[in-house]
Tab-separated table of C-alpha atoms in Angstrom:
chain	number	residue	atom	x	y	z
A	1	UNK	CA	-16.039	62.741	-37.933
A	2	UNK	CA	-15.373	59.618	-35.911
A	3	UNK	CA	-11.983	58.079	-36.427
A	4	UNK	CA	-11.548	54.304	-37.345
A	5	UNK	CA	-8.474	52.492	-37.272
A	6	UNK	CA	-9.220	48.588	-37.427
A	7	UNK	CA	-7.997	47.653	-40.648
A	8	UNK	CA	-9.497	45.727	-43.088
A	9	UNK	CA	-13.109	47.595	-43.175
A	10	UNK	CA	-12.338	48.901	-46.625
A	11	UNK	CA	-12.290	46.943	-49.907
A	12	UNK	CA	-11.205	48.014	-53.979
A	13	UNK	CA	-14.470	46.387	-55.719
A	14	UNK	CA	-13.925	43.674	-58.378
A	15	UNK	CA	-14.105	45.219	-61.966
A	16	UNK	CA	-13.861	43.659	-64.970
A	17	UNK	CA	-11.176	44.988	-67.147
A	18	UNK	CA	-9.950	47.379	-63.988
A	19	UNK	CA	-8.710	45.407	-61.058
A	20	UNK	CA	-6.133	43.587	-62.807
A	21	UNK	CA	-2.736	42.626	-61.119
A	22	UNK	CA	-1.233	46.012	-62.759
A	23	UNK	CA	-4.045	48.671	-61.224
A	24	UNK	CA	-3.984	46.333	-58.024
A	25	UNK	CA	-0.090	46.617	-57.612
A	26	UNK	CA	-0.781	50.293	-58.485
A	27	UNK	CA	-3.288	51.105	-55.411
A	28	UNK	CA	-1.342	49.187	-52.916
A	29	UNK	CA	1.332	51.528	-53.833
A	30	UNK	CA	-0.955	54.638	-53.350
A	31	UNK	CA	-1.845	52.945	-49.962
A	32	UNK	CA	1.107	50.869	-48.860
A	33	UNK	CA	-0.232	50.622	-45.064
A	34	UNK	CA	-2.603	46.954	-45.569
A	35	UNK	CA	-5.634	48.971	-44.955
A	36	UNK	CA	-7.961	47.708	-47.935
A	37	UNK	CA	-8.969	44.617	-49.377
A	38	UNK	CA	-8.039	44.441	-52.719
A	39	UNK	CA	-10.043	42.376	-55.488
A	40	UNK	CA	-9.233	40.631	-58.282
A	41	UNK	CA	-11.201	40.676	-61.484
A	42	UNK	CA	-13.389	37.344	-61.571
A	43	UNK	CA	-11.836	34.488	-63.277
A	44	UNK	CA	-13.926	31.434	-64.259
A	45	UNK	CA	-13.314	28.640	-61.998
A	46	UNK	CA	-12.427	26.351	-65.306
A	47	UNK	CA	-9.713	28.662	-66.058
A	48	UNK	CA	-7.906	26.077	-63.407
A	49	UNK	CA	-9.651	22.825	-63.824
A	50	UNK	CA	-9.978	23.451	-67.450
A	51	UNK	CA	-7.618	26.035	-68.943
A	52	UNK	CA	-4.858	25.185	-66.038
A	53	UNK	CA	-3.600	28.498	-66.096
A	54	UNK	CA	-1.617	28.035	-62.983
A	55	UNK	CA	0.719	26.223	-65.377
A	56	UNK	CA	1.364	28.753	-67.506
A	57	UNK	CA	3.505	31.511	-65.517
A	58	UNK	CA	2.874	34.246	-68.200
A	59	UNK	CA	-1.389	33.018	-68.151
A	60	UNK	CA	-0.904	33.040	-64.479
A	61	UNK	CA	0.399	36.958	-64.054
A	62	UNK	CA	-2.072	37.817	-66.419
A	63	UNK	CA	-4.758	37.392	-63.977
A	64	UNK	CA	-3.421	36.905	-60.366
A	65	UNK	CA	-1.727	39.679	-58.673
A	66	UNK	CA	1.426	37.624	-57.758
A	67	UNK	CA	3.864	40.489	-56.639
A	68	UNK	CA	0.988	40.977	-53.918
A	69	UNK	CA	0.267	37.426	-53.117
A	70	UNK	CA	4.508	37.552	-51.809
A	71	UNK	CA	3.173	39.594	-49.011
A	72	UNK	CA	0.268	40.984	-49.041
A	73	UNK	CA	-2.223	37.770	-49.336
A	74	UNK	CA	-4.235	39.098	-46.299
A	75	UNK	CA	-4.932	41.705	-48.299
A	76	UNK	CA	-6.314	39.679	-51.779
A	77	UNK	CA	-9.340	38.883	-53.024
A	78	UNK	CA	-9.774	36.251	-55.893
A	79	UNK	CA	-13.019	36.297	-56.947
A	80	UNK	CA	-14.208	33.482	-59.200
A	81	UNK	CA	-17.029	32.472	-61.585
A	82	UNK	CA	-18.713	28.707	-61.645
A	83	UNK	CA	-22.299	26.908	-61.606
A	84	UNK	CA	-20.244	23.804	-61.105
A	85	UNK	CA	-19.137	22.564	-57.699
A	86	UNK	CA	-16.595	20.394	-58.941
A	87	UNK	CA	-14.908	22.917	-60.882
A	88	UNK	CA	-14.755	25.566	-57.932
A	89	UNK	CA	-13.386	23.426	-55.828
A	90	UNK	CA	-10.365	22.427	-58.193
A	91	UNK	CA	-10.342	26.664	-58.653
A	92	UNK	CA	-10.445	26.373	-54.804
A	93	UNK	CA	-7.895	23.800	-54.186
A	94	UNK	CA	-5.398	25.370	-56.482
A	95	UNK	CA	-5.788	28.956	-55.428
A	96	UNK	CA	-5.348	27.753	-52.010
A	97	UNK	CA	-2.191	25.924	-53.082
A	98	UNK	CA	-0.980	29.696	-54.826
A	99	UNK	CA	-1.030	30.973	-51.745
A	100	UNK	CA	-4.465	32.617	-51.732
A	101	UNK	CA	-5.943	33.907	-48.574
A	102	UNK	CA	-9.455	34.899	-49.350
A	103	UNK	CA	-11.962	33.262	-52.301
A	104	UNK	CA	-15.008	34.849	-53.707
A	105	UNK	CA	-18.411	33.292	-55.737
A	106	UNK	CA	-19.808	35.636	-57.719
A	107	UNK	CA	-23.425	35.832	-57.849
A	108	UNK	CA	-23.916	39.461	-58.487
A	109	UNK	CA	-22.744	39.892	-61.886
A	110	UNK	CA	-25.780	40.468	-64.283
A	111	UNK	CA	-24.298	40.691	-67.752
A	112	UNK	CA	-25.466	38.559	-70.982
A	113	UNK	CA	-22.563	35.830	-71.632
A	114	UNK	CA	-22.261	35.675	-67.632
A	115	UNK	CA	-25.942	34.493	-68.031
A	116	UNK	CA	-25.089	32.404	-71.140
A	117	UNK	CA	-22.520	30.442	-68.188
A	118	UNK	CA	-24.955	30.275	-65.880
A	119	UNK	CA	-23.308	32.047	-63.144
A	120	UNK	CA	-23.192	35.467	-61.884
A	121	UNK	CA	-26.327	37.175	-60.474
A	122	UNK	CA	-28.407	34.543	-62.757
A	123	UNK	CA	-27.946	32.272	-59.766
A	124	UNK	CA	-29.684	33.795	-56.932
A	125	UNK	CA	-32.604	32.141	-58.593
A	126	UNK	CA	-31.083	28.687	-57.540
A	127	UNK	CA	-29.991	29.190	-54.043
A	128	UNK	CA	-29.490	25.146	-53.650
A	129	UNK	CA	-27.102	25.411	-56.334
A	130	UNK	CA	-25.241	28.044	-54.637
A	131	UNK	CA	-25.283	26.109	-51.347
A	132	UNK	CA	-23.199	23.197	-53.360
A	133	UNK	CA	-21.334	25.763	-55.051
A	134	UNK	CA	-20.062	27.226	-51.939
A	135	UNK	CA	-19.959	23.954	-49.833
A	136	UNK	CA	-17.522	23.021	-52.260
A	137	UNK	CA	-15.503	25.743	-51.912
A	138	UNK	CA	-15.748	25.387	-48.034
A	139	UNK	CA	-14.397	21.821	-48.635
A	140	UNK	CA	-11.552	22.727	-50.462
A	141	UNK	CA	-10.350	25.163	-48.447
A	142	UNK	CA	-10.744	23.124	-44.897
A	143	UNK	CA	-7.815	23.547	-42.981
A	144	UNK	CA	-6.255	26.495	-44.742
A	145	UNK	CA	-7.303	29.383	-43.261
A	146	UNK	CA	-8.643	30.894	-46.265
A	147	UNK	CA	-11.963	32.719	-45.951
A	148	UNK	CA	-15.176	31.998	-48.771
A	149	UNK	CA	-17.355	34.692	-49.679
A	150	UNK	CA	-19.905	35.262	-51.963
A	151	UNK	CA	-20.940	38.580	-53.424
A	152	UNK	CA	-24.681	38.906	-54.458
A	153	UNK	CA	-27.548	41.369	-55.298
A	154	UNK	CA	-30.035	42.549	-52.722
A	155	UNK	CA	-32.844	41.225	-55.514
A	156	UNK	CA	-33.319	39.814	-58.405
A	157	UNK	CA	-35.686	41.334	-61.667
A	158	UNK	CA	-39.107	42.640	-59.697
A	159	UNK	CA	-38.514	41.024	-56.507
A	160	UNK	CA	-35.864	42.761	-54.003
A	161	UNK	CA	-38.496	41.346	-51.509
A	162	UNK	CA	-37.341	40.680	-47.643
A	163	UNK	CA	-38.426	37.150	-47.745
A	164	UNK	CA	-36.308	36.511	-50.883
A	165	UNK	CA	-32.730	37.950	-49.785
A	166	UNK	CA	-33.298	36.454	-46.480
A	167	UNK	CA	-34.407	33.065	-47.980
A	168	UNK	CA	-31.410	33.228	-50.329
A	169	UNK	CA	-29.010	34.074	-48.037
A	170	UNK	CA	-30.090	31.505	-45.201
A	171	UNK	CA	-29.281	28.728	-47.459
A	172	UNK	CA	-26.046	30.018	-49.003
A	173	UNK	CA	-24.482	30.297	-44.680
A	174	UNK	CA	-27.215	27.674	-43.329
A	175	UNK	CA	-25.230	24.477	-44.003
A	176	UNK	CA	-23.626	23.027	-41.473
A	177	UNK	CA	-20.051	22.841	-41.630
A	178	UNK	CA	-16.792	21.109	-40.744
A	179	UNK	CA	-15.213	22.093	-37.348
A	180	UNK	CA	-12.045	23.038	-39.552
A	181	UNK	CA	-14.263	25.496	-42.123
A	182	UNK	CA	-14.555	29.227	-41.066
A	183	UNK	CA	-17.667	30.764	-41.969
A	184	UNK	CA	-19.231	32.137	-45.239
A	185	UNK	CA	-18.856	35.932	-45.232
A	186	UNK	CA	-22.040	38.236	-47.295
A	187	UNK	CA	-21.023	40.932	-49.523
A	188	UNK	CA	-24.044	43.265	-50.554
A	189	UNK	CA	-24.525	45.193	-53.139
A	190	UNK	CA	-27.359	47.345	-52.176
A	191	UNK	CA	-28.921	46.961	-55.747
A	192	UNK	CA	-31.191	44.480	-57.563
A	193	UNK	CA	-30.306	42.888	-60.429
A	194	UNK	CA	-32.091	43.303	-63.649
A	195	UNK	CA	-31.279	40.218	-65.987
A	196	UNK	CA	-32.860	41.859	-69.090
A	197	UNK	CA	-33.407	45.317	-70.559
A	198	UNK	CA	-30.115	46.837	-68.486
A	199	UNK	CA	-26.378	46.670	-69.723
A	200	UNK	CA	-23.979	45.920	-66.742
A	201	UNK	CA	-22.857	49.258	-66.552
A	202	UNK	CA	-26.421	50.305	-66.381
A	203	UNK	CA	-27.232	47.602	-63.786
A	204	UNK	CA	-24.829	50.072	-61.543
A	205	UNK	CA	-26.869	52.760	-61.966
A	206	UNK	CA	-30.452	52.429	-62.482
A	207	UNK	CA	-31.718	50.075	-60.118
A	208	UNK	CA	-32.166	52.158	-56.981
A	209	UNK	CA	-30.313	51.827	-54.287
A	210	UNK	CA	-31.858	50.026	-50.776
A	211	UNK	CA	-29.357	50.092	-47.962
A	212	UNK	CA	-32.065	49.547	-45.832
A	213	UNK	CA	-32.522	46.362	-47.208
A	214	UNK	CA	-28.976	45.241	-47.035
A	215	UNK	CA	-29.021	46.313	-42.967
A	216	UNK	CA	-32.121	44.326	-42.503
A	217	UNK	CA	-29.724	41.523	-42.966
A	218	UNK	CA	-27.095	42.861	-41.210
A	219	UNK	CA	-29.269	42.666	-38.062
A	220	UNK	CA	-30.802	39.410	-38.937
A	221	UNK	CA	-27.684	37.246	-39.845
A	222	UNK	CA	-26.180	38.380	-36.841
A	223	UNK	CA	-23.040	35.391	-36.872
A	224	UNK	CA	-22.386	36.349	-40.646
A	225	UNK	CA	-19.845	39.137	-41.437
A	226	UNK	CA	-21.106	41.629	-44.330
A	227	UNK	CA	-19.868	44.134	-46.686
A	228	UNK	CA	-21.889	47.001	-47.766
A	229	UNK	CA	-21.666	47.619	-51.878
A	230	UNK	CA	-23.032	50.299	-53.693
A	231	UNK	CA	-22.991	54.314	-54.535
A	232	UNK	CA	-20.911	54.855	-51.742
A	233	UNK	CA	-18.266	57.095	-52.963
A	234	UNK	CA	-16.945	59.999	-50.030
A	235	UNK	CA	-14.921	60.006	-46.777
A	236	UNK	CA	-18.117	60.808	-45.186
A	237	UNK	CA	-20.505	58.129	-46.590
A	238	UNK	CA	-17.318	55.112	-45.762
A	239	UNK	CA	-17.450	56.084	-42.350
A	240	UNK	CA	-21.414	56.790	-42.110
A	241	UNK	CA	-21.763	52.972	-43.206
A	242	UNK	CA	-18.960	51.575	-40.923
A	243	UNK	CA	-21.693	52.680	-38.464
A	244	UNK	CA	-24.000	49.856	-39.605
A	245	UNK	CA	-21.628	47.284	-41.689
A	246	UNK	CA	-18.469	44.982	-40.480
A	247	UNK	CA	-17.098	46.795	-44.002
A	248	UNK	CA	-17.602	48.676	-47.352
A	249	UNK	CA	-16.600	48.274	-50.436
A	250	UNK	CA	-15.859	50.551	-53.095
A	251	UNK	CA	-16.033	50.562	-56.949
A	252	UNK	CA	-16.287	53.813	-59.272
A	253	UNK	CA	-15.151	55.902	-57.130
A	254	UNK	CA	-11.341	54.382	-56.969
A	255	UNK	CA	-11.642	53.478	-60.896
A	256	UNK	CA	-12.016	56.806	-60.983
A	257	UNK	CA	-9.078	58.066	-58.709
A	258	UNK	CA	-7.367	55.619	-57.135
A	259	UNK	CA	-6.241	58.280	-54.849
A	260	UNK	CA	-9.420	58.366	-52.755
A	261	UNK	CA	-7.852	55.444	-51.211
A	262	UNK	CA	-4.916	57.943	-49.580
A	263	UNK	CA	-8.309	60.149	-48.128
A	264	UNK	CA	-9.553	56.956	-46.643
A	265	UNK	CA	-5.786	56.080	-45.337
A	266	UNK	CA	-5.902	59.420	-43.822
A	267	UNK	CA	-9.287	60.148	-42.269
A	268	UNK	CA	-10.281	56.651	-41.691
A	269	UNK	CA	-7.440	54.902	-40.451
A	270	UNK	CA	-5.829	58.161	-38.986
A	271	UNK	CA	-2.450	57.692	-41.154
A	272	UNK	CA	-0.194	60.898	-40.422
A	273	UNK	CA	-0.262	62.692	-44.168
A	274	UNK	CA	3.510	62.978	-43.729
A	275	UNK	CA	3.246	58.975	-44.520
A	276	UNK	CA	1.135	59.052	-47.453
A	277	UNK	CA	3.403	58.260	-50.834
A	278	UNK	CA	3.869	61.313	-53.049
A	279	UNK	CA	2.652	60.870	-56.612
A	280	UNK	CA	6.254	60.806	-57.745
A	281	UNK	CA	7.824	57.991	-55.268
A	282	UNK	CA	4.313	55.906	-56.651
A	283	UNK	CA	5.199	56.499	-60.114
A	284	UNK	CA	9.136	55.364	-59.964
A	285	UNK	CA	8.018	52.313	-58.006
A	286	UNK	CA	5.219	51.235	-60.412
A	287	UNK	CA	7.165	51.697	-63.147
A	288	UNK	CA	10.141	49.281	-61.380
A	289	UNK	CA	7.522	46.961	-61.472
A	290	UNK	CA	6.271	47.530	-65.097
A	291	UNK	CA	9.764	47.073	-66.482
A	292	UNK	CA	10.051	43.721	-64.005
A	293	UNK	CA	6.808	42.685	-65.554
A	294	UNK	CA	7.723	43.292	-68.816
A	295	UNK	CA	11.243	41.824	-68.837
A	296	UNK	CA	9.640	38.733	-66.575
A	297	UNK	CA	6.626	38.059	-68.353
A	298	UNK	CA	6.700	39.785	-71.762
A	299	UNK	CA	3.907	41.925	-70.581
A	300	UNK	CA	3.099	44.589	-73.313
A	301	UNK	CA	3.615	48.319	-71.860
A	302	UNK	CA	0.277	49.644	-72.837
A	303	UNK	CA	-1.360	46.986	-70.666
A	304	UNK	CA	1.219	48.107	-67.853
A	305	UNK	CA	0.465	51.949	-68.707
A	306	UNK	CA	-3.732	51.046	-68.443
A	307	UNK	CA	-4.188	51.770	-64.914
């Protein structure tokens, strides 16, 4: 097995009601060495231009992982919700203004009352819209360093057709942007979509996977970084798709032990096991930052005790 050591190839999928600030604080303490991306649950973009939720500290913890964004921003993903321009870039502007590093536009997620707010996977239909959506975002964040992504579907319903995904994705990284706007980076997840007949949970499992399809892209977008989404879930399969992707990212499989993350630490970016926290030096320091949370934000200790 090949040995990797560039950081940053490696990213803790957004999950709703999972990657909150409390299971994110708890897997950067599993893997305290800034090797993974770590993403936030998506939050609507009107949260901000709407709810202003950045002006409500306790709101504010509730959904951003602020102990991380001290000194770890690098290492955060926000990903965010919208079908309006306007109101992602507000999201955009204020994030920016928090202190976040990296912004994500979802347009993967398939569920019902995503649909209902026309966002989420419902708008790979209308890749114009996407275009604003993003240019927007791009807009916002001129200047500041901090990287826009968006996070899609390889189809959509019966067509996870070449010509769509490529068509899609050519107009969401096609427009031309400010000298002071980095480009828009693709995450994949190497599923279609369905919009009807399948829960969320079972959009994650039925619709076969095509990684095939998401490499096509890989080699045809050659300027445009991607991540890899998907069923990928061992040592083995991470480093078999660094092979082919600038990154992977990984779901289930760290809901379901966030320890996997100290395999990748140590096989994948060669971390000496001597190095890797003990269950019992994670669990006093988490629970230093449960009581700090609690005491700080009133924040109820069975939320703190979820992850």
């Amino acid at each position: 097995m090949a040995t990797l050591v560039r950081r940053l190839r490696t990213s803790v999928a957004p999950m709703i009601d999972v990657t909150d600030p409390y299971f994110l604080r708890l897997t950067r303490l599993i893997s305290p060495f800034g090797n993974h991306q770590l993403w936030t649950e998506m939050i609507h973009a009107n949260a901000f231009s709407r709810g202003r939720i950045h002006l409500d500290p306790v709101k504010l913890a509730q959904n951003l992982p602020l102990r991380e964004l001290e000194d770890f921003a690098d290492n955060v993903v926000v990903q965010i919700g919208s079908s309006s321009p306007q109101d992602a870039h507000e999201a955009v502007d204020t994030l920016v203004k928090l202190g976040v590093r990296n912004i994500n536009l979802n347009c993967g997620c398939p569920s019902r009352n995503v649909q209902m707010g026309a966002f989420g996977a419902v708008l790979m239909k209308t890749p114009t819209v996407v275009a604003d959506i993003v240019s927007a975002m791009s807009e916002a964040a001129r200047g500041s360093g901090c990287r826009i992504s968006v996070k899609c579907r390889i189809g959509i319903d019966e067509d996870e057709s070449p010509e769509f995904l490529h068509g899609f994705l050519s107009t969401v990284t096609g427009q031309t942007r400010h000298k002071d706007e980095l480009p828009i980076d693709i995450v994949l997840h190497a599923r279609r979509a369905w919009l009807n007949g399948l829960s969320p949970k079972q959009n994650r499992l039925v619709p076969v996977l095509n990684y095939e399809r998401a490499y096509e892209m890989v080699r045809s977008f050659t300027n445009t970084s991607f991540i890899v989404n998907g069923g990928i879930d061992s040592v083995d399969s991470v480093v078999e798709h660094l092979k082919l992707a600038d990154s992977v990212m990984i779901g289930r499989k760290v809901r379901e032990d966030p320890w996997f993350l100290s395999h990748l630490d140590q096989h994948v970016y060669n971390v000496p096991e001597h190095m890797v926290p003990t269950p019992e030096s994670v669990l006093a320091q988490y629970t230093q930052f449960a009581d700090a949370s609690h005491n700080t934000y009133g924040t109820r200790y069975s939320v703190l005790a979820r992850p």
